JSON list of C-alpha atoms in Angstrom, two decimals:
[
{"chain": "A", "resi": 474, "resn": "MET", "atom": "CA", "xyz": [0.00, 0.00, 0.00]},
{"chain": "A", "resi": 475, "resn": "LYS", "atom": "CA", "xyz": [2.83, 2.41, 0.85]},
{"chain": "A", "resi": 476, "resn": "LYS", "atom": "CA", "xyz": [4.50, 1.72, -2.50]},
{"chain": "A", "resi": 477, "resn": "MET", "atom": "CA", "xyz": [1.22, 2.40, -4.30]},
{"chain": "A", "resi": 478, "resn": "ILE", "atom": "CA", "xyz": [0.77, 5.75, -2.52]},
{"chain": "A", "resi": 479, "resn": "PHE", "atom": "CA", "xyz": [4.38, 6.72, -3.30]},
{"chain": "A", "resi": 480, "resn": "ALA", "atom": "CA", "xyz": [3.94, 5.88, -6.99]},
{"chain": "A", "resi": 481, "resn": "ALA", "atom": "CA", "xyz": [0.67, 7.84, -7.17]},
{"chain": "A", "resi": 482, "resn": "THR", "atom": "CA", "xyz": [2.31, 10.87, -5.56]},
{"chain": "A", "resi": 483, "resn": "ALA", "atom": "CA", "xyz": [5.24, 10.74, -7.98]},
{"chain": "A", "resi": 484, "resn": "MET", "atom": "CA", "xyz": [2.89, 10.59, -10.99]},
{"chain": "A", "resi": 485, "resn": "MET", "atom": "CA", "xyz": [0.93, 13.56, -9.67]},
{"chain": "A", "resi": 486, "resn": "MET", "atom": "CA", "xyz": [4.07, 15.64, -9.33]},
{"chain": "A", "resi": 487, "resn": "VAL", "atom": "CA", "xyz": [5.02, 14.93, -12.94]},
{"chain": "A", "resi": 488, "resn": "ALA", "atom": "CA", "xyz": [1.59, 15.96, -14.18]},
{"chain": "A", "resi": 489, "resn": "MET", "atom": "CA", "xyz": [1.00, 18.93, -11.87]},
{"chain": "A", "resi": 490, "resn": "SER", "atom": "CA", "xyz": [1.97, 21.57, -14.40]},
{"chain": "A", "resi": 491, "resn": "VAL", "atom": "CA", "xyz": [-0.66, 20.51, -16.92]},
{"chain": "A", "resi": 492, "resn": "SER", "atom": "CA", "xyz": [-3.80, 20.86, -14.78]},
{"chain": "A", "resi": 493, "resn": "ALA", "atom": "CA", "xyz": [-6.79, 21.92, -16.87]},
{"chain": "A", "resi": 494, "resn": "GLN", "atom": "CA", "xyz": [-10.51, 22.62, -16.52]},
{"chain": "A", "resi": 495, "resn": "ARG", "atom": "CA", "xyz": [-12.88, 20.38, -18.47]},
{"chain": "A", "resi": 496, "resn": "GLU", "atom": "CA", "xyz": [-15.37, 22.15, -20.71]},
{"chain": "A", "resi": 497, "resn": "VAL", "atom": "CA", "xyz": [-19.13, 21.95, -20.13]},
{"chain": "A", "resi": 498, "resn": "GLY", "atom": "CA", "xyz": [-20.48, 19.08, -22.23]},
{"chain": "A", "resi": 499, "resn": "SER", "atom": "CA", "xyz": [-17.20, 17.15, -22.23]},
{"chain": "A", "resi": 500, "resn": "LEU", "atom": "CA", "xyz": [-17.18, 13.37, -21.81]},
{"chain": "A", "resi": 501, "resn": "THR", "atom": "CA", "xyz": [-14.17, 11.46, -20.50]},
{"chain": "A", "resi": 502, "resn": "LEU", "atom": "CA", "xyz": [-13.23, 7.83, -19.98]},
{"chain": "A", "resi": 503, "resn": "GLN", "atom": "CA", "xyz": [-10.97, 7.10, -17.00]},
{"chain": "A", "resi": 504, "resn": "PRO", "atom": "CA", "xyz": [-9.25, 3.72, -16.59]},
{"chain": "A", "resi": 505, "resn": "LYS", "atom": "CA", "xyz": [-8.15, 3.50, -12.94]},
{"chain": "A", "resi": 506, "resn": "PHE", "atom": "CA", "xyz": [-6.53, 1.18, -10.45]},
{"chain": "A", "resi": 507, "resn": "GLY", "atom": "CA", "xyz": [-5.57, 1.20, -6.79]},
{"chain": "A", "resi": 508, "resn": "GLY", "atom": "CA", "xyz": [-6.20, -0.45, -3.45]},
{"chain": "A", "resi": 509, "resn": "ASN", "atom": "CA", "xyz": [-8.87, -1.10, -0.82]},
{"chain": "A", "resi": 510, "resn": "ILE", "atom": "CA", "xyz": [-8.69, -1.24, 2.94]},
{"chain": "A", "resi": 511, "resn": "SER", "atom": "CA", "xyz": [-11.87, -3.07, 3.92]},
{"chain": "A", "resi": 512, "resn": "VAL", "atom": "CA", "xyz": [-13.66, -4.53, 6.90]},
{"chain": "A", "resi": 513, "resn": "VAL", "atom": "CA", "xyz": [-16.73, -6.70, 7.55]},
{"chain": "A", "resi": 514, "resn": "TYR", "atom": "CA", "xyz": [-18.37, -5.45, 10.73]},
{"chain": "A", "resi": 515, "resn": "MET", "atom": "CA", "xyz": [-21.32, -5.82, 13.11]},
{"chain": "A", "resi": 516, "resn": "ASP", "atom": "CA", "xyz": [-22.35, -3.48, 15.92]},
{"chain": "A", "resi": 517, "resn": "ASP", "atom": "CA", "xyz": [-21.41, -5.88, 18.73]},
{"chain": "A", "resi": 518, "resn": "LYS", "atom": "CA", "xyz": [-19.02, -5.24, 21.64]},
{"chain": "A", "resi": 519, "resn": "ASN", "atom": "CA", "xyz": [-18.01, -8.91, 21.66]},
{"chain": "A", "resi": 520, "resn": "LEU", "atom": "CA", "xyz": [-16.25, -8.46, 18.30]},
{"chain": "A", "resi": 521, "resn": "ASP", "atom": "CA", "xyz": [-12.89, -6.99, 17.25]},
{"chain": "A", "resi": 522, "resn": "TYR", "atom": "CA", "xyz": [-12.03, -6.34, 13.62]},
{"chain": "A", "resi": 523, "resn": "GLU", "atom": "CA", "xyz": [-8.92, -6.54, 11.48]},
{"chain": "A", "resi": 524, "resn": "LYS", "atom": "CA", "xyz": [-8.92, -4.77, 8.12]},
{"chain": "A", "resi": 525, "resn": "ALA", "atom": "CA", "xyz": [-7.94, -6.48, 4.86]},
{"chain": "A", "resi": 526, "resn": "GLY", "atom": "CA", "xyz": [-6.12, -5.05, 1.87]},
{"chain": "A", "resi": 527, "resn": "GLY", "atom": "CA", "xyz": [-7.08, -5.71, -1.74]},
{"chain": "A", "resi": 528, "resn": "MET", "atom": "CA", "xyz": [-6.93, -4.48, -5.30]},
{"chain": "A", "resi": 529, "resn": "VAL", "atom": "CA", "xyz": [-9.45, -2.37, -7.19]},
{"chain": "A", "resi": 530, "resn": "ALA", "atom": "CA", "xyz": [-9.43, -1.72, -10.95]},
{"chain": "A", "resi": 531, "resn": "GLY", "atom": "CA", "xyz": [-11.83, -0.61, -13.64]},
{"chain": "A", "resi": 532, "resn": "ALA", "atom": "CA", "xyz": [-13.03, 2.46, -15.51]},
{"chain": "A", "resi": 533, "resn": "GLU", "atom": "CA", "xyz": [-15.41, 5.42, -15.17]},
{"chain": "A", "resi": 534, "resn": "LEU", "atom": "CA", "xyz": [-17.20, 7.69, -17.61]},
{"chain": "A", "resi": 535, "resn": "GLU", "atom": "CA", "xyz": [-17.68, 11.32, -16.55]},
{"chain": "A", "resi": 536, "resn": "TYR", "atom": "CA", "xyz": [-19.92, 13.95, -18.16]},
{"chain": "A", "resi": 537, "resn": "ARG", "atom": "CA", "xyz": [-19.39, 17.62, -17.29]},
{"chain": "A", "resi": 538, "resn": "VAL", "atom": "CA", "xyz": [-22.85, 19.12, -16.76]},
{"chain": "A", "resi": 539, "resn": "ALA", "atom": "CA", "xyz": [-21.60, 22.53, -15.59]},
{"chain": "A", "resi": 540, "resn": "LYS", "atom": "CA", "xyz": [-18.27, 24.15, -14.84]},
{"chain": "A", "resi": 541, "resn": "TRP", "atom": "CA", "xyz": [-18.64, 23.12, -11.19]},
{"chain": "A", "resi": 542, "resn": "PHE", "atom": "CA", "xyz": [-20.60, 19.86, -11.56]},
{"chain": "A", "resi": 543, "resn": "ALA", "atom": "CA", "xyz": [-20.24, 16.48, -13.30]},
{"chain": "A", "resi": 544, "resn": "VAL", "atom": "CA", "xyz": [-21.80, 13.04, -13.09]},
{"chain": "A", "resi": 545, "resn": "SER", "atom": "CA", "xyz": [-19.92, 9.78, -13.45]},
{"chain": "A", "resi": 546, "resn": "ALA", "atom": "CA", "xyz": [-20.66, 6.07, -13.69]},
{"chain": "A", "resi": 547, "resn": "GLY", "atom": "CA", "xyz": [-18.24, 3.18, -13.65]},
{"chain": "A", "resi": 548, "resn": "ALA", "atom": "CA", "xyz": [-17.56, -0.52, -13.39]},
{"chain": "A", "resi": 549, "resn": "MET", "atom": "CA", "xyz": [-14.88, -1.74, -10.96]},
{"chain": "A", "resi": 550, "resn": "TYR", "atom": "CA", "xyz": [-13.43, -5.04, -9.80]},
{"chain": "A", "resi": 551, "resn": "SER", "atom": "CA", "xyz": [-12.96, -4.84, -6.02]},
{"chain": "A", "resi": 552, "resn": "GLN", "atom": "CA", "xyz": [-11.26, -7.25, -3.59]},
{"chain": "A", "resi": 553, "resn": "GLU", "atom": "CA", "xyz": [-12.71, -6.89, -0.08]},
{"chain": "A", "resi": 554, "resn": "GLY", "atom": "CA", "xyz": [-13.17, -8.77, 3.19]},
{"chain": "A", "resi": 555, "resn": "GLY", "atom": "CA", "xyz": [-11.65, -8.85, 6.66]},
{"chain": "A", "resi": 556, "resn": "LYS", "atom": "CA", "xyz": [-11.15, -10.76, 9.91]},
{"chain": "A", "resi": 557, "resn": "THR", "atom": "CA", "xyz": [-13.44, -10.86, 12.94]},
{"chain": "A", "resi": 558, "resn": "LYS", "atom": "CA", "xyz": [-12.32, -11.94, 16.40]},
{"chain": "A", "resi": 559, "resn": "ILE", "atom": "CA", "xyz": [-15.02, -13.27, 18.75]},
{"chain": "A", "resi": 560, "resn": "LYS", "atom": "CA", "xyz": [-13.75, -12.22, 22.17]},
{"chain": "A", "resi": 561, "resn": "ASP", "atom": "CA", "xyz": [-15.57, -14.70, 24.38]},
{"chain": "A", "resi": 562, "resn": "LEU", "atom": "CA", "xyz": [-14.43, -17.62, 22.18]},
{"chain": "A", "resi": 563, "resn": "ASN", "atom": "CA", "xyz": [-10.97, -16.20, 21.45]},
{"chain": "A", "resi": 564, "resn": "MET", "atom": "CA", "xyz": [-11.47, -17.31, 17.84]},
{"chain": "A", "resi": 565, "resn": "VAL", "atom": "CA", "xyz": [-10.94, -15.55, 14.52]},
{"chain": "A", "resi": 566, "resn": "GLU", "atom": "CA", "xyz": [-12.91, -16.02, 11.30]},
{"chain": "A", "resi": 567, "resn": "LYS", "atom": "CA", "xyz": [-11.83, -14.68, 7.91]},
{"chain": "A", "resi": 568, "resn": "VAL", "atom": "CA", "xyz": [-13.68, -13.75, 4.75]},
{"chain": "A", "resi": 569, "resn": "ASN", "atom": "CA", "xyz": [-12.52, -12.77, 1.24]},
{"chain": "A", "resi": 570, "resn": "LEU", "atom": "CA", "xyz": [-15.07, -11.16, -1.06]},
{"chain": "A", "resi": 571, "resn": "ASP", "atom": "CA", "xyz": [-14.73, -10.18, -4.73]},
{"chain": "A", "resi": 572, "resn": "TYR", "atom": "CA", "xyz": [-17.25, -7.78, -6.23]},
{"chain": "A", "resi": 573, "resn": "ILE", "atom": "CA", "xyz": [-18.05, -6.01, -9.46]},
{"chain": "A", "resi": 574, "resn": "THR", "atom": "CA", "xyz": [-19.21, -2.56, -8.36]},
{"chain": "A", "resi": 575, "resn": "ALA", "atom": "CA", "xyz": [-21.05, 0.10, -10.35]},
{"chain": "A", "resi": 576, "resn": "PRO", "atom": "CA", "xyz": [-20.50, 3.50, -8.66]},
{"chain": "A", "resi": 577, "resn": "VAL", "atom": "CA", "xyz": [-22.70, 6.39, -9.79]},
{"chain": "A", "resi": 578, "resn": "MET", "atom": "CA", "xyz": [-21.34, 9.67, -8.46]},
{"chain": "A", "resi": 579, "resn": "ALA", "atom": "CA", "xyz": [-22.21, 13.36, -8.31]},
{"chain": "A", "resi": 580, "resn": "ASN", "atom": "CA", "xyz": [-18.94, 15.31, -8.56]},
{"chain": "A", "resi": 581, "resn": "PHE", "atom": "CA", "xyz": [-18.82, 18.88, -7.25]},
{"chain": "A", "resi": 582, "resn": "TYR", "atom": "CA", "xyz": [-15.76, 20.79, -8.49]},
{"chain": "A", "resi": 583, "resn": "VAL", "atom": "CA", "xyz": [-15.11, 23.26, -5.71]},
{"chain": "A", "resi": 584, "resn": "TRP", "atom": "CA", "xyz": [-11.70, 24.56, -6.86]},
{"chain": "A", "resi": 585, "resn": "LYS", "atom": "CA", "xyz": [-9.94, 23.93, -10.18]},
{"chain": "A", "resi": 586, "resn": "GLY", "atom": "CA", "xyz": [-9.47, 20.14, -10.36]},
{"chain": "A", "resi": 587, "resn": "LEU", "atom": "CA", "xyz": [-10.59, 19.50, -6.76]},
{"chain": "A", "resi": 588, "resn": "ALA", "atom": "CA", "xyz": [-13.90, 17.64, -6.52]},
{"chain": "A", "resi": 589, "resn": "LEU", "atom": "CA", "xyz": [-16.07, 16.46, -3.66]},
{"chain": "A", "resi": 590, "resn": "LYS", "atom": "CA", "xyz": [-18.08, 13.33, -4.47]},
{"chain": "A", "resi": 591, "resn": "VAL", "atom": "CA", "xyz": [-21.17, 11.55, -3.21]},
{"chain": "A", "resi": 592, "resn": "GLY", "atom": "CA", "xyz": [-23.14, 8.75, -4.77]},
{"chain": "A", "resi": 593, "resn": "ILE", "atom": "CA", "xyz": [-24.54, 5.26, -4.70]},
{"chain": "A", "resi": 594, "resn": "GLU", "atom": "CA", "xyz": [-22.75, 2.00, -5.47]},
{"chain": "A", "resi": 595, "resn": "PRO", "atom": "CA", "xyz": [-24.47, -1.31, -6.26]},
{"chain": "A", "resi": 596, "resn": "ALA", "atom": "CA", "xyz": [-22.06, -4.23, -5.81]},
{"chain": "A", "resi": 597, "resn": "PHE", "atom": "CA", "xyz": [-22.42, -7.74, -7.27]},
{"chain": "A", "resi": 598, "resn": "LYS", "atom": "CA", "xyz": [-20.52, -10.58, -5.59]},
{"chain": "A", "resi": 599, "resn": "ILE", "atom": "CA", "xyz": [-18.56, -12.80, -7.98]},
{"chain": "A", "resi": 600, "resn": "HIS", "atom": "CA", "xyz": [-16.61, -14.85, -5.44]},
{"chain": "A", "resi": 601, "resn": "ASP", "atom": "CA", "xyz": [-16.43, -15.51, -1.71]},
{"chain": "A", "resi": 602, "resn": "LYS", "atom": "CA", "xyz": [-14.22, -17.59, 0.54]},
{"chain": "A", "resi": 603, "resn": "TYR", "atom": "CA", "xyz": [-14.49, -17.80, 4.31]},
{"chain": "A", "resi": 604, "resn": "ASP", "atom": "CA", "xyz": [-12.66, -19.63, 7.06]},
{"chain": "A", "resi": 605, "resn": "VAL", "atom": "CA", "xyz": [-14.86, -20.29, 10.11]},
{"chain": "A", "resi": 606, "resn": "PRO", "atom": "CA", "xyz": [-13.45, -22.32, 13.05]},
{"chain": "A", "resi": 607, "resn": "ALA", "atom": "CA", "xyz": [-15.79, -25.06, 14.28]},
{"chain": "A", "resi": 608, "resn": "PRO", "atom": "CA", "xyz": [-16.79, -23.40, 17.60]},
{"chain": "A", "resi": 609, "resn": "ILE", "atom": "CA", "xyz": [-18.17, -20.40, 15.69]},
{"chain": "A", "resi": 610, "resn": "ALA", "atom": "CA", "xyz": [-20.36, -22.46, 13.34]},
{"chain": "A", "resi": 611, "resn": "ALA", "atom": "CA", "xyz": [-24.10, -22.06, 13.90]},
{"chain": "A", "resi": 612, "resn": "SER", "atom": "CA", "xyz": [-23.53, -18.99, 16.07]},
{"chain": "A", "resi": 613, "resn": "LYS", "atom": "CA", "xyz": [-24.86, -15.52, 15.32]},
{"chain": "A", "resi": 614, "resn": "TYR", "atom": "CA", "xyz": [-21.32, -14.52, 14.29]},
{"chain": "A", "resi": 615, "resn": "GLU", "atom": "CA", "xyz": [-20.74, -17.19, 11.66]},
{"chain": "A", "resi": 616, "resn": "PHE", "atom": "CA", "xyz": [-19.86, -16.07, 8.11]},
{"chain": "A", "resi": 617, "resn": "ASN", "atom": "CA", "xyz": [-22.19, -17.97, 5.76]},
{"chain": "A", "resi": 618, "resn": "ASP", "atom": "CA", "xyz": [-24.71, -17.53, 2.94]},
{"chain": "A", "resi": 619, "resn": "ILE", "atom": "CA", "xyz": [-23.25, -14.23, 1.75]},
{"chain": "A", "resi": 620, "resn": "LYS", "atom": "CA", "xyz": [-25.69, -12.38, -0.49]},
{"chain": "A", "resi": 621, "resn": "SER", "atom": "CA", "xyz": [-24.91, -11.77, -4.15]},
{"chain": "A", "resi": 622, "resn": "PHE", "atom": "CA", "xyz": [-25.90, -8.07, -3.91]},
{"chain": "A", "resi": 623, "resn": "ASP", "atom": "CA", "xyz": [-24.68, -5.25, -1.69]},
{"chain": "A", "resi": 624, "resn": "LEU", "atom": "CA", "xyz": [-25.50, -1.54, -1.74]},
{"chain": "A", "resi": 625, "resn": "ARG", "atom": "CA", "xyz": [-23.10, 1.18, -0.55]},
{"chain": "A", "resi": 626, "resn": "THR", "atom": "CA", "xyz": [-23.05, 4.98, -0.31]},
{"chain": "A", "resi": 627, "resn": "PRO", "atom": "CA", "xyz": [-19.60, 6.27, -1.28]},
{"chain": "A", "resi": 628, "resn": "ILE", "atom": "CA", "xyz": [-18.29, 9.73, -0.44]},
{"chain": "A", "resi": 629, "resn": "GLY", "atom": "CA", "xyz": [-14.93, 10.99, -1.62]},
{"chain": "A", "resi": 630, "resn": "ILE", "atom": "CA", "xyz": [-12.53, 13.63, -2.80]},
{"chain": "A", "resi": 631, "resn": "SER", "atom": "CA", "xyz": [-10.42, 13.73, -5.96]},
{"chain": "A", "resi": 632, "resn": "TYR", "atom": "CA", "xyz": [-7.96, 16.00, -7.73]},
{"chain": "A", "resi": 633, "resn": "ASP", "atom": "CA", "xyz": [-7.25, 16.23, -11.47]},
{"chain": "A", "resi": 634, "resn": "PHE", "atom": "CA", "xyz": [-3.74, 17.03, -12.64]},
{"chain": "A", "resi": 635, "resn": "GLY", "atom": "CA", "xyz": [-4.45, 17.46, -16.32]},
{"chain": "A", "resi": 636, "resn": "GLY", "atom": "CA", "xyz": [-5.74, 14.02, -17.25]},
{"chain": "A", "resi": 637, "resn": "LEU", "atom": "CA", "xyz": [-4.27, 12.30, -14.19]},
{"chain": "A", "resi": 638, "resn": "THR", "atom": "CA", "xyz": [-6.69, 11.86, -11.27]},
{"chain": "A", "resi": 639, "resn": "LEU", "atom": "CA", "xyz": [-6.12, 10.78, -7.68]},
{"chain": "A", "resi": 640, "resn": "ASP", "atom": "CA", "xyz": [-9.36, 9.65, -5.99]},
{"chain": "A", "resi": 641, "resn": "LEU", "atom": "CA", "xyz": [-10.01, 8.75, -2.33]},
{"chain": "A", "resi": 642, "resn": "ARG", "atom": "CA", "xyz": [-13.38, 7.27, -1.34]},
{"chain": "A", "resi": 643, "resn": "LEU", "atom": "CA", "xyz": [-15.05, 5.84, 1.74]},
{"chain": "A", "resi": 644, "resn": "ASN", "atom": "CA", "xyz": [-17.77, 3.24, 1.16]},
{"chain": "A", "resi": 645, "resn": "ALA", "atom": "CA", "xyz": [-20.40, 2.52, 3.81]},
{"chain": "A", "resi": 646, "resn": "GLY", "atom": "CA", "xyz": [-22.50, -0.62, 3.35]},
{"chain": "A", "resi": 647, "resn": "ARG", "atom": "CA", "xyz": [-26.26, -0.06, 3.59]},
{"chain": "A", "resi": 648, "resn": "THR", "atom": "CA", "xyz": [-27.50, -3.62, 3.23]},
{"chain": "A", "resi": 649, "resn": "LYS", "atom": "CA", "xyz": [-26.70, -6.70, 5.31]},
{"chain": "A", "resi": 650, "resn": "ILE", "atom": "CA", "xyz": [-24.31, -8.98, 3.44]},
{"chain": "A", "resi": 651, "resn": "MET", "atom": "CA", "xyz": [-25.85, -12.14, 5.01]},
{"chain": "A", "resi": 652, "resn": "LYS", "atom": "CA", "xyz": [-29.50, -13.11, 5.19]},
{"chain": "A", "resi": 653, "resn": "ASP", "atom": "CA", "xyz": [-29.79, -13.70, 8.94]},
{"chain": "A", "resi": 654, "resn": "LYS", "atom": "CA", "xyz": [-26.89, -11.71, 10.45]},
{"chain": "A", "resi": 655, "resn": "ASP", "atom": "CA", "xyz": [-26.19, -8.01, 10.88]},
{"chain": "A", "resi": 656, "resn": "PHE", "atom": "CA", "xyz": [-22.81, -7.86, 9.10]},
{"chain": "A", "resi": 657, "resn": "PHE", "atom": "CA", "xyz": [-22.03, -4.95, 6.74]},
{"chain": "A", "resi": 658, "resn": "ASN", "atom": "CA", "xyz": [-19.19, -4.08, 4.36]},
{"chain": "A", "resi": 659, "resn": "GLY", "atom": "CA", "xyz": [-17.06, -0.97, 4.80]},
{"chain": "A", "resi": 660, "resn": "SER", "atom": "CA", "xyz": [-13.99, 0.19, 2.90]},
{"chain": "A", "resi": 661, "resn": "GLY", "atom": "CA", "xyz": [-11.60, 2.98, 2.04]},
{"chain": "A", "resi": 662, "resn": "GLN", "atom": "CA", "xyz": [-10.39, 3.13, -1.54]},
{"chain": "A", "resi": 663, "resn": "LEU", "atom": "CA", "xyz": [-7.50, 5.00, -3.15]},
{"chain": "A", "resi": 664, "resn": "THR", "atom": "CA", "xyz": [-7.16, 4.97, -6.94]},
{"chain": "A", "resi": 665, "resn": "ILE", "atom": "CA", "xyz": [-5.18, 6.70, -9.64]},
{"chain": "A", "resi": 666, "resn": "GLY", "atom": "CA", "xyz": [-6.43, 7.04, -13.19]},
{"chain": "A", "resi": 667, "resn": "TYR", "atom": "CA", "xyz": [-6.13, 8.97, -16.43]},
{"chain": "A", "resi": 668, "resn": "LYS", "atom": "CA", "xyz": [-8.98, 10.74, -18.18]},
{"chain": "A", "resi": 669, "resn": "PHE", "atom": "CA", "xyz": [-9.19, 10.38, -21.96]},
{"chain": "A", "resi": 670, "resn": "ALA", "atom": "CA", "xyz": [-11.43, 12.90, -23.74]},
{"chain": "A", "resi": 671, "resn": "LEU", "atom": "CA", "xyz": [-14.24, 11.26, -25.74]},
{"chain": "A", "resi": 672, "resn": "LYS", "atom": "CA", "xyz": [-16.14, 14.45, -26.48]}
]
């Protein structure tokens, strides 16, 4: 993760001198990649959480509606998951989750290339793997029957250096990821991308 942040910072410095405003009516395509720090959590004092790292990659389309406002929609591959420690059992269970996400964002350009973002993000599970020690099985904490659909509300901030964009987002899960348990997804996501003008 530290290497990724260093590389993103170096690329921003190279591109800093070419920062530009997008014209109203412009359409861009942005391939992007980066990393997630994610957690699967429940509001329960008997649980401790350990975050997991993963990759995220995909692309977004952005349409500039006004000088200060744009809308974007994308498709991303996202590796998520985490570890949960059940205190009274002194046991840890793990889960790895892969999703295809479709973030739809409202982007408010508050100063030059600086944008504040808010939106909605449907997520479609394409793979899961969990490790549940036997004493946890059949308890209210057990990872099982993970739903194929999750809904999040991302908020974020980004900066454009010419075509190069650094984007930081926080994703809060709004739907339970299991049918009969109160676990939710949460993540922080840092990506770097390049915007190609389509229009």
